[in-house]
PDB file of C-alpha atoms in Angstrom:
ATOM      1  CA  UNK A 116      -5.476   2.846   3.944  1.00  0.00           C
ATOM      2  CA  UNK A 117      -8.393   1.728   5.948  1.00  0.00           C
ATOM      3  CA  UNK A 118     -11.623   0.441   3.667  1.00  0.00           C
ATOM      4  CA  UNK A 119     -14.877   2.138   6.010  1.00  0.00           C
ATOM      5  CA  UNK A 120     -18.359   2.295   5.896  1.00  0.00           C
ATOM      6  CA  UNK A 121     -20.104   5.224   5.631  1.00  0.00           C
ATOM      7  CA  UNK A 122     -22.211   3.949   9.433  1.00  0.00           C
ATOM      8  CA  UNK A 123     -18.622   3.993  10.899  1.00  0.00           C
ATOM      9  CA  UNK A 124     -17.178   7.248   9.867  1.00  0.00           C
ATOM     10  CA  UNK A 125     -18.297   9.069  13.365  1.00  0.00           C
ATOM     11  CA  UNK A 126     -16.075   5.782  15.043  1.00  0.00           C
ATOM     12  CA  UNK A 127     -13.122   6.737  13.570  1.00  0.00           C
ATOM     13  CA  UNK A 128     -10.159   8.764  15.561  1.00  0.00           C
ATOM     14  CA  UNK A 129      -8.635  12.142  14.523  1.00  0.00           C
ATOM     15  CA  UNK A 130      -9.936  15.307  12.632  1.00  0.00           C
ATOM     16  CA  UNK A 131     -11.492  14.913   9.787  1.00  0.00           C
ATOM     17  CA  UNK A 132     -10.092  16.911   6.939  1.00  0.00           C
ATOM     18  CA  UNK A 133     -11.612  18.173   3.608  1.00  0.00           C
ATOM     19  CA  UNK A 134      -9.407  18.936   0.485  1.00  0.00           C
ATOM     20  CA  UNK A 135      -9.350  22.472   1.582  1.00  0.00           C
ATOM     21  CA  UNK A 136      -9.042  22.553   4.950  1.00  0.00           C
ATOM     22  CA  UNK A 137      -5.759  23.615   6.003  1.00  0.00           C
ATOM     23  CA  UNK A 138      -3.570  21.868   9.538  1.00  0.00           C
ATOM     24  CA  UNK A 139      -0.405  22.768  11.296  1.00  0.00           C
ATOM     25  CA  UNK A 140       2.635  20.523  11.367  1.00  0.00           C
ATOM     26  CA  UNK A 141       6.308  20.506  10.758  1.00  0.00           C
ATOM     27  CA  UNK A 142       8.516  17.552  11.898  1.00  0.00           C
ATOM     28  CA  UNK A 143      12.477  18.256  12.797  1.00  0.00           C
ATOM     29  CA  UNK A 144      15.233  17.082  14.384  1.00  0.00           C
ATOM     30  CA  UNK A 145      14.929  19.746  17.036  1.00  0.00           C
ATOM     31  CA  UNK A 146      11.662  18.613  18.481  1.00  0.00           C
ATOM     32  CA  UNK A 147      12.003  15.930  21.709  1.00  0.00           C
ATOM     33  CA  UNK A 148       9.694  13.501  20.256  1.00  0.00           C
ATOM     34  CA  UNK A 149      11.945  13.499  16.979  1.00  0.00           C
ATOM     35  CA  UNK A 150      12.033   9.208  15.768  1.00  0.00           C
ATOM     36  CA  UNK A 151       9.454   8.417  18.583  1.00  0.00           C
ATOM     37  CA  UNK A 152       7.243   7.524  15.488  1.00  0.00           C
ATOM     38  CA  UNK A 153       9.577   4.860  14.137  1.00  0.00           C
ATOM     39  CA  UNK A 154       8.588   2.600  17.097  1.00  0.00           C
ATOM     40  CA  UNK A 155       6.098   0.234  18.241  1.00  0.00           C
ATOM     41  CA  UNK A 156       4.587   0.544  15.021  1.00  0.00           C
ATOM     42  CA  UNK A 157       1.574  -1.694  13.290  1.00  0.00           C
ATOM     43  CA  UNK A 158       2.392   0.002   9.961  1.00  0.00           C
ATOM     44  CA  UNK A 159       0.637  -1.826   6.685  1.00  0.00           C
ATOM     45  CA  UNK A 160       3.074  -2.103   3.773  1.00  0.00           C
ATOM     46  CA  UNK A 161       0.876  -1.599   0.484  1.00  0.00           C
ATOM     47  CA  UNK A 162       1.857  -3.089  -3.167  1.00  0.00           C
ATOM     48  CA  UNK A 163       3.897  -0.133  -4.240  1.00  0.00           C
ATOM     49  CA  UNK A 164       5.283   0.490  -1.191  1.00  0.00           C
ATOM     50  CA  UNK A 165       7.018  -2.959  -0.861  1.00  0.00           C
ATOM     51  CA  UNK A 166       7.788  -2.573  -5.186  1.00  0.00           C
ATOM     52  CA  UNK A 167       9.691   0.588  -3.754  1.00  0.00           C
ATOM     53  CA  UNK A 168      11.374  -0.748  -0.787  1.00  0.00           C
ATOM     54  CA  UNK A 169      12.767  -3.726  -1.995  1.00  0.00           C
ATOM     55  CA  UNK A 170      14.180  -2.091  -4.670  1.00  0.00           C
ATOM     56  CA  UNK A 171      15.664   0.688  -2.299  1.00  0.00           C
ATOM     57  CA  UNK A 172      17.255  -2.582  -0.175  1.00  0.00           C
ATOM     58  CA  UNK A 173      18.794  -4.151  -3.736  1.00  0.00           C
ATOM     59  CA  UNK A 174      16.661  -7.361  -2.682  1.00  0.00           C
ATOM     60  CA  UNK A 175      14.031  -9.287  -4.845  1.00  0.00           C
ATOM     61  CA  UNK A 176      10.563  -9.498  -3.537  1.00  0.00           C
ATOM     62  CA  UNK A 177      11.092 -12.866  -2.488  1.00  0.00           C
ATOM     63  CA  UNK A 178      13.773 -11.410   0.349  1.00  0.00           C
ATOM     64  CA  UNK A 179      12.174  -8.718   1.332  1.00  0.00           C
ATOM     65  CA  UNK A 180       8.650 -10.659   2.198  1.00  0.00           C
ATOM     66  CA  UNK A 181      10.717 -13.262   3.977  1.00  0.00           C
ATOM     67  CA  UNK A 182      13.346 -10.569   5.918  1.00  0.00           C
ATOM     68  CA  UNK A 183      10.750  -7.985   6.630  1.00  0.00           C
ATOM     69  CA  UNK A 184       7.433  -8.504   6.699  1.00  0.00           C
ATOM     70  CA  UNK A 185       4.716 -10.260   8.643  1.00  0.00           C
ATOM     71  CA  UNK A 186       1.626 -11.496   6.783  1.00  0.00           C
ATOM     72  CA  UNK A 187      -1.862 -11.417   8.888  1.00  0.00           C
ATOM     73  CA  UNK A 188      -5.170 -11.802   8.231  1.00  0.00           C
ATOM     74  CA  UNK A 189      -7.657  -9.709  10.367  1.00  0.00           C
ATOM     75  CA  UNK A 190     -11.378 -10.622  11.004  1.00  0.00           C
ATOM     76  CA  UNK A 191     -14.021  -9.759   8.660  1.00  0.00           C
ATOM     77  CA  UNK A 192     -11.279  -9.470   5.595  1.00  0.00           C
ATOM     78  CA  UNK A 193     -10.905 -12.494   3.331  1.00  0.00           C
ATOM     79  CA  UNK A 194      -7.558 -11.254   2.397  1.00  0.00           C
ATOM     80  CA  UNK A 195      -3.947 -10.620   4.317  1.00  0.00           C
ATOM     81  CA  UNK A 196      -2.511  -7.594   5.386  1.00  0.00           C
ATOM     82  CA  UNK A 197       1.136  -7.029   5.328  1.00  0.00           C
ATOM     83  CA  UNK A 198       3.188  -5.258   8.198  1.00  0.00           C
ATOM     84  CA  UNK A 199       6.903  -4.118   8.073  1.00  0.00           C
ATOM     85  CA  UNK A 200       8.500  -6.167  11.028  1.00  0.00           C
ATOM     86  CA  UNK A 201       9.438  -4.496  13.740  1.00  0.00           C
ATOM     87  CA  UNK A 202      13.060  -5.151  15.212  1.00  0.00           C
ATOM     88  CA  UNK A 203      13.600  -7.345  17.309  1.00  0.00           C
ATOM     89  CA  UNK A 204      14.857  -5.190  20.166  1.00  0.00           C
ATOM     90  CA  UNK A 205      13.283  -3.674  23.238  1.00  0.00           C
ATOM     91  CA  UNK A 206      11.721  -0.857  22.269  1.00  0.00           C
ATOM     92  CA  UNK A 207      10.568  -2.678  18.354  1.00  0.00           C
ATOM     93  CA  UNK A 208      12.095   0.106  16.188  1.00  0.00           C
ATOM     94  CA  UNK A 209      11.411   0.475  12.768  1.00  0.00           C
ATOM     95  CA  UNK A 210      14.252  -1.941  11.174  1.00  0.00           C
ATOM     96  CA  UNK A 211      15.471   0.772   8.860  1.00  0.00           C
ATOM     97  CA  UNK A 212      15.678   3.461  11.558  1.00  0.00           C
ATOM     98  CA  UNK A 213      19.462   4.854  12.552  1.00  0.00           C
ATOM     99  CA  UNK A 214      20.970   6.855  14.537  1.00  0.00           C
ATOM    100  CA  UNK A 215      20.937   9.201  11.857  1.00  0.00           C
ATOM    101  CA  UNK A 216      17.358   8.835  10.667  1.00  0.00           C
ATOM    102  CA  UNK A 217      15.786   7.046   8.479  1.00  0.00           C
ATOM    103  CA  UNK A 218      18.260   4.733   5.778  1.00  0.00           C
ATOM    104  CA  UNK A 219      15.187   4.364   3.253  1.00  0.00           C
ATOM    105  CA  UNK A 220      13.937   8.037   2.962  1.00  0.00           C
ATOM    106  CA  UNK A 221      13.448   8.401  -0.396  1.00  0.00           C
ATOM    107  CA  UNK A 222      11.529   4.814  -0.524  1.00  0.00           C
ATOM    108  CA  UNK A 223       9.623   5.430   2.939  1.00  0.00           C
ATOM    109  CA  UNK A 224       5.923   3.763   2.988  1.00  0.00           C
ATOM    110  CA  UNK A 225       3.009   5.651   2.219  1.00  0.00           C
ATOM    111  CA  UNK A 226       1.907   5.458   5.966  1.00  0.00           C
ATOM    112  CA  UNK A 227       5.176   7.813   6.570  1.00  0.00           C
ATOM    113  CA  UNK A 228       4.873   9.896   3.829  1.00  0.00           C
ATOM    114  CA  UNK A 229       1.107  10.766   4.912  1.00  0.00           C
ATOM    115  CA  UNK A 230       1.960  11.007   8.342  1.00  0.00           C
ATOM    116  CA  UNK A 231       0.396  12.896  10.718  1.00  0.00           C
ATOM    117  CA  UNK A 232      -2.537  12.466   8.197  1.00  0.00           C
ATOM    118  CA  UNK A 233      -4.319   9.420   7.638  1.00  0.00           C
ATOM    119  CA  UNK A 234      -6.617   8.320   4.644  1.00  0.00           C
ATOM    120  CA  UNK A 235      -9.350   5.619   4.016  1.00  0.00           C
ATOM    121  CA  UNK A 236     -11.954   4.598   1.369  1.00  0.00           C
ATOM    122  CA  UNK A 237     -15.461   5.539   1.880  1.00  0.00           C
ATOM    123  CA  UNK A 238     -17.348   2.970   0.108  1.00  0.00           C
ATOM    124  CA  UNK A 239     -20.276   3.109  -2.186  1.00  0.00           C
ATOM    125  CA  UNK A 240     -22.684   0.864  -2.891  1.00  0.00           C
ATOM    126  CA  UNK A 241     -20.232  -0.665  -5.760  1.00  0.00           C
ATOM    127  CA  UNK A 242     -16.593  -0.820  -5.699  1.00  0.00           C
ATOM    128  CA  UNK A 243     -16.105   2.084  -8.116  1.00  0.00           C
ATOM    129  CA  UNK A 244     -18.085   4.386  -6.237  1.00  0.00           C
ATOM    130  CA  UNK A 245     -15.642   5.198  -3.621  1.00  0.00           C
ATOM    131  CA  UNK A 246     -14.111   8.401  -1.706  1.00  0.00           C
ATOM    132  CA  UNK A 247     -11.042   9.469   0.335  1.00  0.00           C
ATOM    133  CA  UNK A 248     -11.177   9.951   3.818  1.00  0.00           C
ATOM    134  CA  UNK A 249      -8.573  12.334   5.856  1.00  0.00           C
ATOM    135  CA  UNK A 250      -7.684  12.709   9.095  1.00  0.00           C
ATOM    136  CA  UNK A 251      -5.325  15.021  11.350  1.00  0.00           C
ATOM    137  CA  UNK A 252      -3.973  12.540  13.438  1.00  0.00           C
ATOM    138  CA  UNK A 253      -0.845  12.968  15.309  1.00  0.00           C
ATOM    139  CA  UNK A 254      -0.484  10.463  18.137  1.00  0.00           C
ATOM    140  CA  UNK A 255      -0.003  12.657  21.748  1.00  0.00           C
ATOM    141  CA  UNK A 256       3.399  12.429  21.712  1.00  0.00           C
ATOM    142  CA  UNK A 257       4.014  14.273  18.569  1.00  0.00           C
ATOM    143  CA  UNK A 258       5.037  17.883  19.162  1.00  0.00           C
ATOM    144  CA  UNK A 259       5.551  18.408  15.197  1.00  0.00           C
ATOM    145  CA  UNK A 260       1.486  19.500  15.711  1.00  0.00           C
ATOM    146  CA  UNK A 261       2.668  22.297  17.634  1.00  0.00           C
ATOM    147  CA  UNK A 262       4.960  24.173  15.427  1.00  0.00           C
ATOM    148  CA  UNK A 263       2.866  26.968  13.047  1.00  0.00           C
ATOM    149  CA  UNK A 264       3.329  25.731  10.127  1.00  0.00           C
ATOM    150  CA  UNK A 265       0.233  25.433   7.920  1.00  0.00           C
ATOM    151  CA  UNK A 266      -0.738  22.967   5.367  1.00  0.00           C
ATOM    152  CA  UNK A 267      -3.467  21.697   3.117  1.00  0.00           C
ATOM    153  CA  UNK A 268      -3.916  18.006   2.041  1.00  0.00           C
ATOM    154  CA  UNK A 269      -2.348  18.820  -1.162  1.00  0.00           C
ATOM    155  CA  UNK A 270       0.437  21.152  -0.382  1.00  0.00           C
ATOM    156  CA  UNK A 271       1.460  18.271   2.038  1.00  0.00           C
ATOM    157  CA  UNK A 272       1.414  14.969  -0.427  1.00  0.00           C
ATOM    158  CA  UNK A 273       3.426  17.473  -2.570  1.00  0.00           C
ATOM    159  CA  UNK A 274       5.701  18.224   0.009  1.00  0.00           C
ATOM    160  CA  UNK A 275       6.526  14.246   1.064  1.00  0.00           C
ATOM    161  CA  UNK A 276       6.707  13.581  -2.886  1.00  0.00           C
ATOM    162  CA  UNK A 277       3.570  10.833  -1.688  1.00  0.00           C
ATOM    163  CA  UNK A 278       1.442  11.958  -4.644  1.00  0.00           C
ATOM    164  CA  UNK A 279       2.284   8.814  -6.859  1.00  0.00           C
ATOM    165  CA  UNK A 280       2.267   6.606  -3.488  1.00  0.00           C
ATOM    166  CA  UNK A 281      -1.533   7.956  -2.874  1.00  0.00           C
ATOM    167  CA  UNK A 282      -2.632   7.360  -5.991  1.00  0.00           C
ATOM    168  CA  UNK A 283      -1.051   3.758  -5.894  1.00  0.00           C
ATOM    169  CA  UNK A 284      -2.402   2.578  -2.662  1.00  0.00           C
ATOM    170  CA  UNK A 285      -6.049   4.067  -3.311  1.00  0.00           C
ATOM    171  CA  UNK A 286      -6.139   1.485  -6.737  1.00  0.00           C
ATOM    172  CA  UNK A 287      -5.144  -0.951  -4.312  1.00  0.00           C
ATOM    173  CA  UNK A 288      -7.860  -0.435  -1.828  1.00  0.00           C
ATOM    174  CA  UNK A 289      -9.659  -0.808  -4.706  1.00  0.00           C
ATOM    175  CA  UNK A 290      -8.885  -4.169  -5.024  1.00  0.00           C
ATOM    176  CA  UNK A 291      -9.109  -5.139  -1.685  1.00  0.00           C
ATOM    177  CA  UNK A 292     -12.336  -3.612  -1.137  1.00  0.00           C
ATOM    178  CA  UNK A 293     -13.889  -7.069  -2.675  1.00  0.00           C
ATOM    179  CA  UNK A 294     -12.265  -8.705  -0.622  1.00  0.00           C
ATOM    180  CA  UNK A 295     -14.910  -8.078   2.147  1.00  0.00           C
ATOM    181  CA  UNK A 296     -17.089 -11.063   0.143  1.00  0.00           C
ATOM    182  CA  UNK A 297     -14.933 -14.844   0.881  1.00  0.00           C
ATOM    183  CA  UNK A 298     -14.271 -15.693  -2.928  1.00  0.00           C
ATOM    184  CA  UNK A 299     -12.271 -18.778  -1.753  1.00  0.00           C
ATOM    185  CA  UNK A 300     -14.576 -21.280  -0.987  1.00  0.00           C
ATOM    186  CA  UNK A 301     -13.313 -23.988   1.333  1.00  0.00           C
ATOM    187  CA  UNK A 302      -9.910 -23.436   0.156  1.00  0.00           C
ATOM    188  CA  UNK A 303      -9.255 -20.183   1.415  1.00  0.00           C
ATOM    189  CA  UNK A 304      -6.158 -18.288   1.009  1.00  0.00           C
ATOM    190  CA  UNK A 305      -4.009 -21.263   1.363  1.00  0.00           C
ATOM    191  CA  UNK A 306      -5.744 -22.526  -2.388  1.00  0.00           C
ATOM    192  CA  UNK A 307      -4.172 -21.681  -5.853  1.00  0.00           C
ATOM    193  CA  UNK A 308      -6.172 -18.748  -6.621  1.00  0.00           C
ATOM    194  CA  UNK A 309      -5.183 -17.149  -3.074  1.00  0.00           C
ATOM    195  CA  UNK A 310      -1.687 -18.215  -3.631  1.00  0.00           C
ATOM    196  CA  UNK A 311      -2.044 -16.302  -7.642  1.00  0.00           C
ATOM    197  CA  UNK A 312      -3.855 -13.321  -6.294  1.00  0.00           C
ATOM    198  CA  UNK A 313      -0.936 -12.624  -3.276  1.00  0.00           C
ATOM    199  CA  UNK A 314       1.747 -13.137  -5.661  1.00  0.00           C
ATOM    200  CA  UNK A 315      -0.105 -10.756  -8.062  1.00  0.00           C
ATOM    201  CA  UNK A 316      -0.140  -8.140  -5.370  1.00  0.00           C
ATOM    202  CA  UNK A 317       3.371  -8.706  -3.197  1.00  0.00           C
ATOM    203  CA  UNK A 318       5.844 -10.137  -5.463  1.00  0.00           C
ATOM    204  CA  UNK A 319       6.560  -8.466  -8.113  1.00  0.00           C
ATOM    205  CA  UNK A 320       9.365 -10.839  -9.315  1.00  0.00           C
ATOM    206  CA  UNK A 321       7.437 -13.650  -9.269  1.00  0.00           C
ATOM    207  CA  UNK A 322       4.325 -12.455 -10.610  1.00  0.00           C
ATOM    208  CA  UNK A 323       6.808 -11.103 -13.810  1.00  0.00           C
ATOM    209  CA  UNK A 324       8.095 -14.936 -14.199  1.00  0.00           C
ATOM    210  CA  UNK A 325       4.369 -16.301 -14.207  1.00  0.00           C
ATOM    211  CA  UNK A 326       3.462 -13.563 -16.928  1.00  0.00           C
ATOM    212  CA  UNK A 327       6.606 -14.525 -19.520  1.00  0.00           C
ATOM    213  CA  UNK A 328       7.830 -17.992 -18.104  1.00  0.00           C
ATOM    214  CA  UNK A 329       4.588 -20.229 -18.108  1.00  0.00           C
ATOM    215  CA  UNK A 330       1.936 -20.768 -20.653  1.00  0.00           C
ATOM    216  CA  UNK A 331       0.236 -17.583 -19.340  1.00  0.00           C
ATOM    217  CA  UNK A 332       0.842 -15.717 -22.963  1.00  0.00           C
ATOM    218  CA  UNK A 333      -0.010 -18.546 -25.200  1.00  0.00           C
ATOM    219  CA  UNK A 334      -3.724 -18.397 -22.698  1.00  0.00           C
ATOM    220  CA  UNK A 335      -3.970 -14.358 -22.089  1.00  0.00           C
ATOM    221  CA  UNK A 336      -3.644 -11.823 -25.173  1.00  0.00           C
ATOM    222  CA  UNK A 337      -2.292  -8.529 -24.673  1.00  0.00           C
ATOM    223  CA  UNK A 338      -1.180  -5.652 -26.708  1.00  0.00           C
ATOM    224  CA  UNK A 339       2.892  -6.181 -27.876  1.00  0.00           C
ATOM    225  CA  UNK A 340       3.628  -2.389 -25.866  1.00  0.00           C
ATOM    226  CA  UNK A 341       1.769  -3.636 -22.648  1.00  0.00           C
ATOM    227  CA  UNK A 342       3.691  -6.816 -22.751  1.00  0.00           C
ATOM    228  CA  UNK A 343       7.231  -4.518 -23.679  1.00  0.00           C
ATOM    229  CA  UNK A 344       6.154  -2.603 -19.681  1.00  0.00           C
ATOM    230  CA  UNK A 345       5.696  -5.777 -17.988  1.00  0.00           C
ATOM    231  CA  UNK A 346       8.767  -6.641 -18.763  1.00  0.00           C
ATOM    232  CA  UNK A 347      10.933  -3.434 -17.398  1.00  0.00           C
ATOM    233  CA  UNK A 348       8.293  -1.849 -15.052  1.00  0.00           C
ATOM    234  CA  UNK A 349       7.011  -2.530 -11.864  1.00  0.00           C
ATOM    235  CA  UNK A 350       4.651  -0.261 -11.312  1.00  0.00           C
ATOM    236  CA  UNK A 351       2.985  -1.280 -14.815  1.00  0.00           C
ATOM    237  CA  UNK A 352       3.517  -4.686 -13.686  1.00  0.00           C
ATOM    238  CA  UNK A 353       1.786  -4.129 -10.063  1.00  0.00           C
ATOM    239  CA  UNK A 354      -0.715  -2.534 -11.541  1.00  0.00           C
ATOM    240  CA  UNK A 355      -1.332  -5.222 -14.201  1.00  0.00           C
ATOM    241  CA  UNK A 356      -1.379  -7.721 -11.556  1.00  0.00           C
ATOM    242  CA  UNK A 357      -4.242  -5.752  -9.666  1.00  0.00           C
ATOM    243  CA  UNK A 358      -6.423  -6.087 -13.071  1.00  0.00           C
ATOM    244  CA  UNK A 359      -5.665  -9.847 -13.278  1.00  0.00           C
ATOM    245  CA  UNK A 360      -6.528 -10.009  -9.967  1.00  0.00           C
ATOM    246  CA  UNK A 361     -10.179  -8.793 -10.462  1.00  0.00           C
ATOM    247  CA  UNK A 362     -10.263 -10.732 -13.795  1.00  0.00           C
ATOM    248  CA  UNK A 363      -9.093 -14.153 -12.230  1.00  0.00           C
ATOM    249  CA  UNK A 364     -11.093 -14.273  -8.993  1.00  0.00           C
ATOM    250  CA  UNK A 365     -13.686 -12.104  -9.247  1.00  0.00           C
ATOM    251  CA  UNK A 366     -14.283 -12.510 -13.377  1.00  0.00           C
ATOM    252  CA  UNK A 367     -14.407  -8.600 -13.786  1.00  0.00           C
ATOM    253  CA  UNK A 368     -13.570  -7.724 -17.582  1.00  0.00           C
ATOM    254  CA  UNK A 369     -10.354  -6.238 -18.154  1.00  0.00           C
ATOM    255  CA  UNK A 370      -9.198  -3.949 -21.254  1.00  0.00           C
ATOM    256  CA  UNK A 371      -6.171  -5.193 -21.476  1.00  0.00           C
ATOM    257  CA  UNK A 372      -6.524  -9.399 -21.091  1.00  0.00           C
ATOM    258  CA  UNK A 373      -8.222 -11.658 -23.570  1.00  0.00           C
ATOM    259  CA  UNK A 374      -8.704 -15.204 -23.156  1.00  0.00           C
TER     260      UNK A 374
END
């Protein structure tokens, strides 16, 4: 989910769709372009989606970041983005595409389930003051935007069961919307509290042992039933993280962590 200014909206590609415009699209094995999207691909693996993946692949966050995912970090962004990792094969196919189709379906990334639409976060002049940008944006191979089919934003995210996923990667963009300041310091990323905040973020696991297997409980209060989530759910968990995150670099009060 792109973060944009409002100056660049009129720079960015596709149609621009509000919640009640409507746009045509179905996607099916009959059509010749059928998988050509599972290739080539710079696709951006948010929180949930890699919560949702690695638990689709039965491996701990730990393997997955390792097996499948490359780590970058672009200009003018004082935190990494993480893409899925293409095969390593000719034509760089998606590494969990088959001959059949697609092995993690029900755990696909956002980025597929929104597909041929693609959101962003219009920014305010504070990080809470934010708004979602769509766009119709099939690439020109894609005959799926030729079938009759008719859709609205809505119907669609209903359709690709990508409600929950939405709603998860827009409180992550969020969070990465500060970001755009350099909190670090000299120590960049590569410091503890870029170390704390990625772990916060991508590994799930990890983050869970630093919450009930250091000191962090005898320093941070929270509530008994918060601390009984942590402990079973990752989504809670992810979503606890993003909060510490705010409250660790960027000193934002929390409801739900007392010193």
């Amino acid at each position: 989910m792109k973060i944009v200014a409002p100056e660049a909206i009129s720079d960015l590609p596709g149609k621009r769709l509000k919640d009640t415009d409507t746009f045509q699209f179905r996607c099916h094995e009959g059509l010749s372009c059928f998988n050509q999207c599972c290739r080539n691909l710079n696709l951006f693996l948010y929180p949930y989606d890699v919560i949702r993946l690695a638990r689709c692949l039965e491996m701990n966050a730990d393997a997955f970041l390792d097996t499948h995912v490359d780590v970058v970090m672009r200009p003018g962004n004082y935190f990494p983005d993480v893409l899925l990792r293409m095969a390593d094969n000719p034509e760089r196919t998606c590494p969990f595409l088959t001959p059949s189709g697609c092995r993690v379906y029900p755990d696909r990334p956002d980025t597929c389930r929104t597909f041929p639409v693609e959101h962003g976060i219009l920014m305010g002049n504070s990080p809470t003051q934010t708004q979602r940008l769509s766009f119709f944006r099939p690439p020109d191979f894609c005959r799926g935007a030729d079938e009759t089919q008719t859709w609205t934003l809505s119907a669609w995210a209903k359709d690709q069961d990508a409600v929950m996923y939405n709603q998860m990667t827009a409180k992550w963009a969020g969070v990465k919307s500060l970001f755009l300041k350099n909190p670090w310091g000299h120590s960049g990323m590569e410091g503890q509290k870029g170390k704390m905040a990625f772990m916060a973020a991508y590994n799930v696991d990890r983050f869970r042992e630093f919450v009930f297997q250091s000191s962090f409980l005898k320093r941070c209060r929270i509530k008994k039933e918060l601390a009984t989530k942590l402990r079973t759910s990752d989504r809670d968990l992810m979503l606890f993280g993003f909060e510490w995150i705010r409250f660790f670099i960027w000193a934002i009060p929390s409801p739900h962590i007392r010193m």
